[in-house]
mmCIF file of C-alpha atoms in Angstrom:
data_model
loop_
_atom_site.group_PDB
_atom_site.id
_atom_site.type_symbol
_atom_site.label_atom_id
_atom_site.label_comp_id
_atom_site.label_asym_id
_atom_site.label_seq_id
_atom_site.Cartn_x
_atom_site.Cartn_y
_atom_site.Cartn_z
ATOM 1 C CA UNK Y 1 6.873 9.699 -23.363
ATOM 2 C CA UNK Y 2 4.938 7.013 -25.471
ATOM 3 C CA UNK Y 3 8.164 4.639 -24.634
ATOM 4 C CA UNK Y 4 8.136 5.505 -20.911
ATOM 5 C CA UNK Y 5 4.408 5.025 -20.628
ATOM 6 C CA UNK Y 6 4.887 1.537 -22.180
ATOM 7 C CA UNK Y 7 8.139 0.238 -19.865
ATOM 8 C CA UNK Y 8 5.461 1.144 -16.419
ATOM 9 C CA UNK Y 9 3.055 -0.808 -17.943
ATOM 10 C CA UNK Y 10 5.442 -3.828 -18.703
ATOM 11 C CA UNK Y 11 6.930 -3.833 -14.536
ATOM 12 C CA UNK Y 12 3.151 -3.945 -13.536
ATOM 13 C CA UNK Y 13 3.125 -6.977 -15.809
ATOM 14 C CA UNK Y 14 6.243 -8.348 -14.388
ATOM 15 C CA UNK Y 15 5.148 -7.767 -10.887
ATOM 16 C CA UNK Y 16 2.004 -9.721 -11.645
ATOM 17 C CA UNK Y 17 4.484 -12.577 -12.976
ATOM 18 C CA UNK Y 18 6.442 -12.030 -9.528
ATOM 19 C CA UNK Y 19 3.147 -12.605 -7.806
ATOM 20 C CA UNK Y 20 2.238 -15.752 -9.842
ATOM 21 C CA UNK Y 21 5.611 -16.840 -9.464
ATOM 22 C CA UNK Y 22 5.697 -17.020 -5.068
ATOM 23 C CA UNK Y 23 2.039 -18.282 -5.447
ATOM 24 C CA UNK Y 24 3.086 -21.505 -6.458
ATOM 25 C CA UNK Y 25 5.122 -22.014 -3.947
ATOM 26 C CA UNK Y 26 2.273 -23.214 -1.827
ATOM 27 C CA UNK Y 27 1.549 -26.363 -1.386
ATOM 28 C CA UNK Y 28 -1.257 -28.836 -3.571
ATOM 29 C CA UNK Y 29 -2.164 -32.138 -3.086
ATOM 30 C CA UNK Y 30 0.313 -34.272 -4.998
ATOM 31 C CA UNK Y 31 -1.141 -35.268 -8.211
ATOM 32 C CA UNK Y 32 0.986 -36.792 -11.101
ATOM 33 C CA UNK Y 33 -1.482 -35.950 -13.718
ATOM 34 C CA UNK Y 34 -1.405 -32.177 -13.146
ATOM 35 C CA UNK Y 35 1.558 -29.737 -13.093
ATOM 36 C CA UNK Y 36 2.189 -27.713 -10.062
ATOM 37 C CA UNK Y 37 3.914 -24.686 -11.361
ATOM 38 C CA UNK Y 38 7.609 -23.470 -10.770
ATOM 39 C CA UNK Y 39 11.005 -24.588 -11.177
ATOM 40 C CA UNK Y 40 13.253 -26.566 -8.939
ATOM 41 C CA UNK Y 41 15.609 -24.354 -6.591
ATOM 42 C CA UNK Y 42 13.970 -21.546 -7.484
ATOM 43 C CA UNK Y 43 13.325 -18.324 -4.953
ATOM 44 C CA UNK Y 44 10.975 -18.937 -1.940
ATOM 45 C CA UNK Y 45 8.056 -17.392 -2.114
ATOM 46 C CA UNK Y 46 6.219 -14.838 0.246
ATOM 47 C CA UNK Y 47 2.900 -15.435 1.921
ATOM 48 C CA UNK Y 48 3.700 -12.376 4.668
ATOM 49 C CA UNK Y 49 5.860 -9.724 3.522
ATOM 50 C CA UNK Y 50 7.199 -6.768 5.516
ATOM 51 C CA UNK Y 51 9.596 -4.364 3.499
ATOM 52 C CA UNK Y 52 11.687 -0.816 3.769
ATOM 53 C CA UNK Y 53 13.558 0.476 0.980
ATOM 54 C CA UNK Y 54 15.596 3.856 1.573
ATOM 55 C CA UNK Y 55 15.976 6.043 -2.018
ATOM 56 C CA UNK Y 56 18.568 8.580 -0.622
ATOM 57 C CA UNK Y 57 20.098 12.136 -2.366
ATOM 58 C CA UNK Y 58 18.711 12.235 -6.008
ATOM 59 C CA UNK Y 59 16.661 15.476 -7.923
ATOM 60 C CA UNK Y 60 14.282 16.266 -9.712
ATOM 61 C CA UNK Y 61 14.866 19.161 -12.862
ATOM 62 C CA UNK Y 62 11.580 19.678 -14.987
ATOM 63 C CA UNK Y 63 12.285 21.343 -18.193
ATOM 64 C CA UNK Y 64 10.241 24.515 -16.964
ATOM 65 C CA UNK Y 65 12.642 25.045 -13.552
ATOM 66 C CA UNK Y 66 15.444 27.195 -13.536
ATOM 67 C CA UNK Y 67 17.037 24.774 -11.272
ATOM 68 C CA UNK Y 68 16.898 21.281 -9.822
ATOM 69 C CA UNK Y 69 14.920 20.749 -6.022
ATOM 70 C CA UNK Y 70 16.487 18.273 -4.787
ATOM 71 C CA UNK Y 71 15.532 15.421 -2.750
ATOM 72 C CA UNK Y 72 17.035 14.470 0.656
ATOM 73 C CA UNK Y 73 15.365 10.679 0.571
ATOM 74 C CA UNK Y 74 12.523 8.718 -0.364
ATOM 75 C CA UNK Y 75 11.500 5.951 2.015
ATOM 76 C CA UNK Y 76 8.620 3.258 1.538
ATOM 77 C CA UNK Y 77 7.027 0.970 3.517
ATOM 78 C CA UNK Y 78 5.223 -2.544 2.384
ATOM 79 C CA UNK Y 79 3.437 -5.076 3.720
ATOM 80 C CA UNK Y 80 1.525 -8.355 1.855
ATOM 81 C CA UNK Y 81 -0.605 -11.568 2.778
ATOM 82 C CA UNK Y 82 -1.402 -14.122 1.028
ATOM 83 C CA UNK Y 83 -4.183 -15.861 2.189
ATOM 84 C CA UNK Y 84 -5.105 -19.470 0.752
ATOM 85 C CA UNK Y 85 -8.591 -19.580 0.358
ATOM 86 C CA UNK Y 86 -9.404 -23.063 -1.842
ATOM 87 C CA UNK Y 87 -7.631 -25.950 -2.198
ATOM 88 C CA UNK Y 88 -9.894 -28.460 -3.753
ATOM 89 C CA UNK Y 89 -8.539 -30.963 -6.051
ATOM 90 C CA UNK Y 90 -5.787 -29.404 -8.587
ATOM 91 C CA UNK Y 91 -7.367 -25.959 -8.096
ATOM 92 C CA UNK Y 92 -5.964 -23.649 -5.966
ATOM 93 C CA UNK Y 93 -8.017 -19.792 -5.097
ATOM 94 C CA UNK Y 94 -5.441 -17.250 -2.647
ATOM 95 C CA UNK Y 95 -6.887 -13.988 -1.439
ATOM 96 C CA UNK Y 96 -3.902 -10.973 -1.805
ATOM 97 C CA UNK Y 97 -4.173 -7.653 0.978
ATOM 98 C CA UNK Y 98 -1.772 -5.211 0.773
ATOM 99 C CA UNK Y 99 -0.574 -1.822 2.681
ATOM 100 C CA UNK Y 100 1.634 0.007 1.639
ATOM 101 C CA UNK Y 101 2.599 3.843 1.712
ATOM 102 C CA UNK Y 102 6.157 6.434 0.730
ATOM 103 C CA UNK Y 103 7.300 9.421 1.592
ATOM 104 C CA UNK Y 104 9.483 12.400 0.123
ATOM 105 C CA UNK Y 105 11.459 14.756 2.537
ATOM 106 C CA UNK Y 106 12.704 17.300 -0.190
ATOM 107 C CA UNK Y 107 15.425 20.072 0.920
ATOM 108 C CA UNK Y 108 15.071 22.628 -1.477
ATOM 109 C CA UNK Y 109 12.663 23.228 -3.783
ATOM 110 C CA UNK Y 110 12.357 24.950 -7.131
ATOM 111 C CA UNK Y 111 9.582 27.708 -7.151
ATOM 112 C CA UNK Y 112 8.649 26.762 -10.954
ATOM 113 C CA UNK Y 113 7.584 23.401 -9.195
ATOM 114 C CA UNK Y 114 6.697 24.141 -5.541
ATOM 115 C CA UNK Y 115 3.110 23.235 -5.161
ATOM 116 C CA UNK Y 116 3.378 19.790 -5.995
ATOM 117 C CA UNK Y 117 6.717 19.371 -4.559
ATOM 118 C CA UNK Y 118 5.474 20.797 -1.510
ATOM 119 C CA UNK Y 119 2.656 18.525 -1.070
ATOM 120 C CA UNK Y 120 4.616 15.390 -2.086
ATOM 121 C CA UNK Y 121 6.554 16.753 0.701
ATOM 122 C CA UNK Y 122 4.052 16.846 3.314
ATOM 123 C CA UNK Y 123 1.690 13.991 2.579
ATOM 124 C CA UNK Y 124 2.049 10.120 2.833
ATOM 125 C CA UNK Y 125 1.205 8.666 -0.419
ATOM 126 C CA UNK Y 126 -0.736 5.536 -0.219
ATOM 127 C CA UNK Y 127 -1.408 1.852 -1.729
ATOM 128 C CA UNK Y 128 -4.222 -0.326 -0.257
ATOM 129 C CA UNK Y 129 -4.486 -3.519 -2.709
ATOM 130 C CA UNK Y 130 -7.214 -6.121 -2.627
ATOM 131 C CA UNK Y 131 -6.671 -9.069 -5.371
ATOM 132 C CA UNK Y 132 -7.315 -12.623 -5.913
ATOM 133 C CA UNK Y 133 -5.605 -15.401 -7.380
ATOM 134 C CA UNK Y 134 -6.641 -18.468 -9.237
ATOM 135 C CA UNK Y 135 -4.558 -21.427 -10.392
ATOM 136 C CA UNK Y 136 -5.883 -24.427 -12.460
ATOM 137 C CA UNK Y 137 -3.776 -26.543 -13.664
ATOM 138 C CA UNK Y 138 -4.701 -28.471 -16.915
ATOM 139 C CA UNK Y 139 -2.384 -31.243 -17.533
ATOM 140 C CA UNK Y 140 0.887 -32.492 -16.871
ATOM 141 C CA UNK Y 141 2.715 -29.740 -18.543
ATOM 142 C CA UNK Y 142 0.702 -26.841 -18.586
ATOM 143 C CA UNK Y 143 -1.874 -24.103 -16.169
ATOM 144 C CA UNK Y 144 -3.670 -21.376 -16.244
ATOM 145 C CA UNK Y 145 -3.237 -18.505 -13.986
ATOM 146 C CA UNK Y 146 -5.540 -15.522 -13.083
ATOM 147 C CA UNK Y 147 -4.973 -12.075 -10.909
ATOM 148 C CA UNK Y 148 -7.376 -9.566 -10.287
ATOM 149 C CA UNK Y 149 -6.947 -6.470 -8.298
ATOM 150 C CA UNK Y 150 -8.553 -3.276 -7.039
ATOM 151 C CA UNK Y 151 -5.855 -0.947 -5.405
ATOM 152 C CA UNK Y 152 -6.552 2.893 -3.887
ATOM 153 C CA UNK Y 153 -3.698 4.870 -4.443
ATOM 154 C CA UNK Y 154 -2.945 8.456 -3.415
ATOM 155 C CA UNK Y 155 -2.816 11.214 -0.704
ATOM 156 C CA UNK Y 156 -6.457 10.351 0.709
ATOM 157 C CA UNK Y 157 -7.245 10.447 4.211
ATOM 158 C CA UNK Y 158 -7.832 7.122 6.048
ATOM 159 C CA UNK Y 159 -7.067 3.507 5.234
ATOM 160 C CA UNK Y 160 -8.758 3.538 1.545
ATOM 161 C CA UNK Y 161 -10.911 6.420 -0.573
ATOM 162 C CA UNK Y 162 -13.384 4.740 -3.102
ATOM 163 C CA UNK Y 163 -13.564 7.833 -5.224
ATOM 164 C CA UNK Y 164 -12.737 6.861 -8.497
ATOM 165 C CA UNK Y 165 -9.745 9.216 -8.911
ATOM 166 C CA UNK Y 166 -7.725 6.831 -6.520
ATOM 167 C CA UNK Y 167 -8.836 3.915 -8.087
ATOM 168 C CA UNK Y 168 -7.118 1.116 -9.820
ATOM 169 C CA UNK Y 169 -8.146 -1.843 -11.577
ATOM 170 C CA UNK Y 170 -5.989 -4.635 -12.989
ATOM 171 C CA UNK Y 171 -6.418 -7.957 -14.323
ATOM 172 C CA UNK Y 172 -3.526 -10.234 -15.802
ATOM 173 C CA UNK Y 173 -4.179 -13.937 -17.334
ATOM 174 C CA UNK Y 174 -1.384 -16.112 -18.201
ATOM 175 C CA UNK Y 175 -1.071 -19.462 -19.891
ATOM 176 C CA UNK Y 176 1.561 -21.224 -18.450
ATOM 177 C CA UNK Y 177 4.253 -24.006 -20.125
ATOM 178 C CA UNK Y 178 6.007 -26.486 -17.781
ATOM 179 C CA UNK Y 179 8.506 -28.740 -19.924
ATOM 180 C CA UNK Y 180 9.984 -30.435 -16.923
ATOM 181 C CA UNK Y 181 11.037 -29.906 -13.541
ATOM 182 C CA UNK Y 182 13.987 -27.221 -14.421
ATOM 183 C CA UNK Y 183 12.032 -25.036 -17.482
ATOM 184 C CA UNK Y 184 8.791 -23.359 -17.630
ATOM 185 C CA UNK Y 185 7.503 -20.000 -19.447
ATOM 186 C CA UNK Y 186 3.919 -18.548 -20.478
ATOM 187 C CA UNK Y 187 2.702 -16.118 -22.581
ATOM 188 C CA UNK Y 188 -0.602 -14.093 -21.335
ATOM 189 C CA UNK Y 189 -2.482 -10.657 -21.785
ATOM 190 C CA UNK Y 190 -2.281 -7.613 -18.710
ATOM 191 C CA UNK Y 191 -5.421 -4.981 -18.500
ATOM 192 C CA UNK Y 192 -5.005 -1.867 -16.201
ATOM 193 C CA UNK Y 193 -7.634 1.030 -15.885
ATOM 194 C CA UNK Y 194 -6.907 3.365 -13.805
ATOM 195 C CA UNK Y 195 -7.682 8.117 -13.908
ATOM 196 C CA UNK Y 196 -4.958 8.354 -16.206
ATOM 197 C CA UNK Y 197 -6.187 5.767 -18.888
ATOM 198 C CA UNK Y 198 -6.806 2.171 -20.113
ATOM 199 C CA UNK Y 199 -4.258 -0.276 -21.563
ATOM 200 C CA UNK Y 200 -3.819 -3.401 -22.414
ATOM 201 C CA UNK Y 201 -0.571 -5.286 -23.126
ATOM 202 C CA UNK Y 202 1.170 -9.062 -24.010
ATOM 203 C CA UNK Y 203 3.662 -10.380 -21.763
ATOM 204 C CA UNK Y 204 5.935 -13.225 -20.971
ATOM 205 C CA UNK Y 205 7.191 -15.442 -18.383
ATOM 206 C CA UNK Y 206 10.384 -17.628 -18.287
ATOM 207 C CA UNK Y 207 11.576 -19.404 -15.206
ATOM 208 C CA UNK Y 208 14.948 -21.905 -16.069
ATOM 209 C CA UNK Y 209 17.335 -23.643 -13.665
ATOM 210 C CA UNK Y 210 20.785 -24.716 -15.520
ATOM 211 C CA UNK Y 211 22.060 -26.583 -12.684
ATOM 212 C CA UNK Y 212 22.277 -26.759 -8.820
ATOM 213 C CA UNK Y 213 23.423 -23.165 -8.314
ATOM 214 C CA UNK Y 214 22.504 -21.122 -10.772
ATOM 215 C CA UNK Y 215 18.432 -20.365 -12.935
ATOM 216 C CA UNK Y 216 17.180 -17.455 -14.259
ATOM 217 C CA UNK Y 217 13.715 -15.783 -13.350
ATOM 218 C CA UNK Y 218 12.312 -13.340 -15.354
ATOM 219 C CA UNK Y 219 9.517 -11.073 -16.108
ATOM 220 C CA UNK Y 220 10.049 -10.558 -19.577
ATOM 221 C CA UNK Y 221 10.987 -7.869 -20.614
ATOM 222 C CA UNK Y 222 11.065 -5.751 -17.877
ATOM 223 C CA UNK Y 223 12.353 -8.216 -15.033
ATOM 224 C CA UNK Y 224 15.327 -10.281 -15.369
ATOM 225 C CA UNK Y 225 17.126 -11.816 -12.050
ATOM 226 C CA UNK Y 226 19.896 -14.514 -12.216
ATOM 227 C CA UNK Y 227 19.770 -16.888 -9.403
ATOM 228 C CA UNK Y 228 22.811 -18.385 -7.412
ATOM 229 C CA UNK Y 229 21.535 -21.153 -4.807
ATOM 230 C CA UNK Y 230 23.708 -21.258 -1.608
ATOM 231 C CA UNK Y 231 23.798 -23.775 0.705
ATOM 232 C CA UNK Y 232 20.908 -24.404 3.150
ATOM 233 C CA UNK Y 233 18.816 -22.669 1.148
ATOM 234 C CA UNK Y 234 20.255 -19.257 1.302
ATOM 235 C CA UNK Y 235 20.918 -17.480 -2.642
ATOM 236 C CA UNK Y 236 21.973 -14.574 -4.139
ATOM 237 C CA UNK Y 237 19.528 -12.427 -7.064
ATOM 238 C CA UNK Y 238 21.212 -10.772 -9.181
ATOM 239 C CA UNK Y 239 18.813 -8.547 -10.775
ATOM 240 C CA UNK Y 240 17.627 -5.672 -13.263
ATOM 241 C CA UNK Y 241 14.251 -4.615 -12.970
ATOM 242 C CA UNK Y 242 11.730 -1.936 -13.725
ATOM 243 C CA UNK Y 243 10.186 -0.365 -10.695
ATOM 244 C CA UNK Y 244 7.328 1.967 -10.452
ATOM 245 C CA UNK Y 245 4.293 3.648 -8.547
ATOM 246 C CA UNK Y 246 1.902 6.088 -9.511
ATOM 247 C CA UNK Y 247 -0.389 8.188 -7.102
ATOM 248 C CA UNK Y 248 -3.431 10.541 -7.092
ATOM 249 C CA UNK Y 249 -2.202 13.816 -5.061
ATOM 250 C CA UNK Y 250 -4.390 16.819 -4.505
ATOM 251 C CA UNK Y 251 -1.913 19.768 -4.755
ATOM 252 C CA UNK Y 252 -3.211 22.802 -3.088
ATOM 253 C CA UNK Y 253 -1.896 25.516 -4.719
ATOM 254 C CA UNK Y 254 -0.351 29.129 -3.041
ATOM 255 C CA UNK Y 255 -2.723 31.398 -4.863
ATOM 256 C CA UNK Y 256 -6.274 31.595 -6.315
ATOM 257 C CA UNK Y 257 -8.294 33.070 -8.973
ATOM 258 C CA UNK Y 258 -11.293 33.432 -10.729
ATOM 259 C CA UNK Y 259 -9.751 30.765 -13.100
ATOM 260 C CA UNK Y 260 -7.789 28.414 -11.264
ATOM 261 C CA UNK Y 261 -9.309 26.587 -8.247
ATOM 262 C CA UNK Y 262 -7.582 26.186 -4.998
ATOM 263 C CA UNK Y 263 -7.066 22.323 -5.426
ATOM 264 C CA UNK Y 264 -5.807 20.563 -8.866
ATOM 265 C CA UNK Y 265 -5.606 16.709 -8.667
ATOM 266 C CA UNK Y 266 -2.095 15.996 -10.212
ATOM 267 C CA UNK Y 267 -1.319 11.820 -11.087
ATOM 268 C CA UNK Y 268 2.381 11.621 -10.354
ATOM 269 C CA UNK Y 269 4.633 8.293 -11.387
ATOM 270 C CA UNK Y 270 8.289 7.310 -10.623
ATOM 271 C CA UNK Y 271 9.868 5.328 -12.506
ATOM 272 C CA UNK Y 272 13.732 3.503 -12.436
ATOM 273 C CA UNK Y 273 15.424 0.693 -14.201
ATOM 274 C CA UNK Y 274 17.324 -1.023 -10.968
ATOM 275 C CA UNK Y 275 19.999 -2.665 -10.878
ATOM 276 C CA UNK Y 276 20.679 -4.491 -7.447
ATOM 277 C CA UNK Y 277 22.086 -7.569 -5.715
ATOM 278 C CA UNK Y 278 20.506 -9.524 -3.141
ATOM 279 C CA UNK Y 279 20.656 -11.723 -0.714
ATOM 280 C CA UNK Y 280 18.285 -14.034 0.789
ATOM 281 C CA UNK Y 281 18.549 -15.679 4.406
ATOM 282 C CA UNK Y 282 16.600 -18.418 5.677
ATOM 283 C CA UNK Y 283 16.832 -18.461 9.276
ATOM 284 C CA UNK Y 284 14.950 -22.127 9.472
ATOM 285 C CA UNK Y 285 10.936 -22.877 9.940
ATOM 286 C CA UNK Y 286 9.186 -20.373 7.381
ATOM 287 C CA UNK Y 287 11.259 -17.143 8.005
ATOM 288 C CA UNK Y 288 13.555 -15.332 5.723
ATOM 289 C CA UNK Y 289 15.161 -12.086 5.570
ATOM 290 C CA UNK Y 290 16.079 -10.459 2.113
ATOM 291 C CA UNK Y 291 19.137 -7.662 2.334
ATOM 292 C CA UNK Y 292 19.084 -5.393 -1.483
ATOM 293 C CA UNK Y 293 21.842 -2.599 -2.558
ATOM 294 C CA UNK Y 294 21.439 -1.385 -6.090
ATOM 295 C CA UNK Y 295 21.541 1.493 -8.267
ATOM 296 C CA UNK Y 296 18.021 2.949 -9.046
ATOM 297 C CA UNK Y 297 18.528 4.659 -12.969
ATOM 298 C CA UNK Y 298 15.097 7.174 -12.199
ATOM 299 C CA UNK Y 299 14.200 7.440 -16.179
ATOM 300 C CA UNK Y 300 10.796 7.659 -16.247
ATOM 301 C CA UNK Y 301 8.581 10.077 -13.685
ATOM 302 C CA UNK Y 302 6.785 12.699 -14.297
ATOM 303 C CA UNK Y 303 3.029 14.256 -13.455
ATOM 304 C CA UNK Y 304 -0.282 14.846 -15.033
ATOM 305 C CA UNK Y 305 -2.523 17.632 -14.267
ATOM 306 C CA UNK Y 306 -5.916 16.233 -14.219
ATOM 307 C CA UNK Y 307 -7.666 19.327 -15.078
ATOM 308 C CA UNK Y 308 -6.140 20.171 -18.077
ATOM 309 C CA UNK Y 309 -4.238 16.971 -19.344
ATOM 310 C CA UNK Y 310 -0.683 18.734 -19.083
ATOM 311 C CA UNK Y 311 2.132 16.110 -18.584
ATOM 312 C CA UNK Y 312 5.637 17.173 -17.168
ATOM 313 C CA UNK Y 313 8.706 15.153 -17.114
ATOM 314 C CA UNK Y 314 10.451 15.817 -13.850
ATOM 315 C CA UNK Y 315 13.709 14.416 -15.181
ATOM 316 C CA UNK Y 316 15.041 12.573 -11.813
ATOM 317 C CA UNK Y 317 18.758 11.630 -11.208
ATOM 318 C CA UNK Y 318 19.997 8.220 -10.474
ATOM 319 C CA UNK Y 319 20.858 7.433 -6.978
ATOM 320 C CA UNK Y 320 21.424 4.222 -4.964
ATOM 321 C CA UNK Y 321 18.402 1.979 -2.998
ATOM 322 C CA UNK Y 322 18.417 -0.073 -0.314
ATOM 323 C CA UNK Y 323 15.898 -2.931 1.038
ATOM 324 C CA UNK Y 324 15.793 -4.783 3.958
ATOM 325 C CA UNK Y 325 12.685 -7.558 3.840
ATOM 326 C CA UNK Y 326 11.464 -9.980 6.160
ATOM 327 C CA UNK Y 327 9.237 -12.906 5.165
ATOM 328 C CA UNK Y 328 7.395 -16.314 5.546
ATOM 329 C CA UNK Y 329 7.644 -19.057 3.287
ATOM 330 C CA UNK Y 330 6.493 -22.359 3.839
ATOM 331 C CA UNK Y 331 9.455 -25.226 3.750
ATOM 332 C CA UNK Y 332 9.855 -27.655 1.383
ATOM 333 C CA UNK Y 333 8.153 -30.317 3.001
ATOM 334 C CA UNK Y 334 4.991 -28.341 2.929
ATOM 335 C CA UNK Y 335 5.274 -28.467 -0.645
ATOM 336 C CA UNK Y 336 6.000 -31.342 -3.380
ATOM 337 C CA UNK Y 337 8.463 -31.127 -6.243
#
């Protein structure tokens, strides 16, 4: 459990390095005294993002059920802006929104497990995400980076619910390296605070081109993608990466007694080490399309009961994802090398 607990925490790292990463893809005043981070040839970043992924056929088994309920699909929807907000001099201030939400259609389900399968079932489970971002650049070679976010996540009704029980805080600083054009990593410090508890973790970032066609990004050591450049633009990611959400769910249960109220807040995670190929398409101007297959290895969900601190590992199987993306990126000559 301890080891599971400390690989979700690493991918939200990684997916703040993923964030820091496609920030600096916009554009700042050319300035030879001052870095501008990145790598040459590396993946485009996204200032709108609009996503699917399909999770069909997979099952959960906790080690209380008698047998496995299995799980038709899981589908998820996101969307992201990245709004620039400051550009003064080398400093550069974004503002991040995000909507996002999944859902479960389960075909059979264990009666060991059936109130919270059933209302994973029925509801939409939901991530509204306000953050900021801050880039300063100190030098030639090397930055500092700052992300701060406040996300509601959970079964509410509505766009967001401010009661604490959905709430998440995070804040990630890193201190960026860039030894030339081709090589840059950073080392930095991830908080999270969220129903379930507080943490705090190192991380580290390495982003390397070897030549024309190939460079490695990575979110170490959770994220690791190798990078073949195509021609006009288009590449190929091949990549293995931690992926995970976590969610407040009010599970109504089927009976009630003196001793057990009618609702128990549960915080359920998934959890999967994937291990996909993609490829990006750049139709010209600012828009791309991103086609994914991989294999999701589900390793790591499981549920809390909030009342009484109970975990349970729901033991998933593996099963194969599938994303289709569409985004904007600005072109190169909105940016400088």
């Amino acid at each position: 459990m301890k080891q599971g607990i400390t690989i979700f925490f690493f991918f939200l790292i990684a997916n703040f390095l993923c964030a820091q990463g496609e920030d600096s893809n916009l554009a700042l005043e050319p300035n030879p005294e001052f870095c501008k981070p990145g790598v040459s040839n590396k993946s485009p970043g996204k200032g709108l993002l609009i996503e699917y992924t399909y999770n069909p056929e997979f099952t959960y088994r906790p080690t209380n059920a008698e047998q496995a309920s299995e799980v038709d699909a899981n589908q998820r929807f996101l969307s992201k802006l990245k709004i620039p907000v400051l550009y003064k001099n080398r400093v550069k201030f974004l503002l991040g929104l995000k909507y996002g939400f999944e859902r479960y259609n389960f075909d059979d389900i264990d009666p060991e497990n059936a109130s919270l399968f059933r209302r994973l079932n029925e509801s939409k489970l939901k991530d509204t995400e306000v953050a900021s971002y801050f880039i300063l650049p100190l030098n030639h070679k090397h930055y500092l980076s700052l992300r701060a976010s406040t996300s509601f996540r959970g079964d509410y009704d509505g766009l967001i619910s401010t009661d604490s029980k959905y709430l998440t805080y995070r804040v990630a600083g890193i201190f960026g390296i860039k030894k030339h054009k081709d090589l840059e990593y950073g080392f930095g410090v991830y908080y999270s605070r969220n129903v379930r508890r507080n943490i705090i973790f190192p991380f580290g970032l390495l982003n390397w081109t070897f030549n024309d066609r190939w460079g490695l990004e990575a979110g170490i050591p959770v994220a690791m993608r190798l990078r073949h450049n195509l021609k006009d633009g288009n590449l190929l990611m091949f990549a293995a990466d931690y992926s995970s959400q976590s969610y407040t769910v009010d599970v109504r249960n089927d009976f009630t007694t003196l001793n057990k109220p009618d609702d128990t807040f549960y915080h359920y995670r998934r959890g999967s080490i994937e291990l996909s190929t993609s490829y990006m398409r750049h139709f010209g101007g600012w828009t791309w399309m991103q086609f994914k297959l991989g294999y999701a290895l589900n390793i790591n969900s499981d549920a809390q009961n909030l009342a009484t601190g109970l975990e349970y590992d729901l033991r998933p199987t593996g099963s194969i994802v599938g994303t289709v993306s569409f985004f904007l990126s600005p072109p190169k000559k909105h940016t400088h090398k």
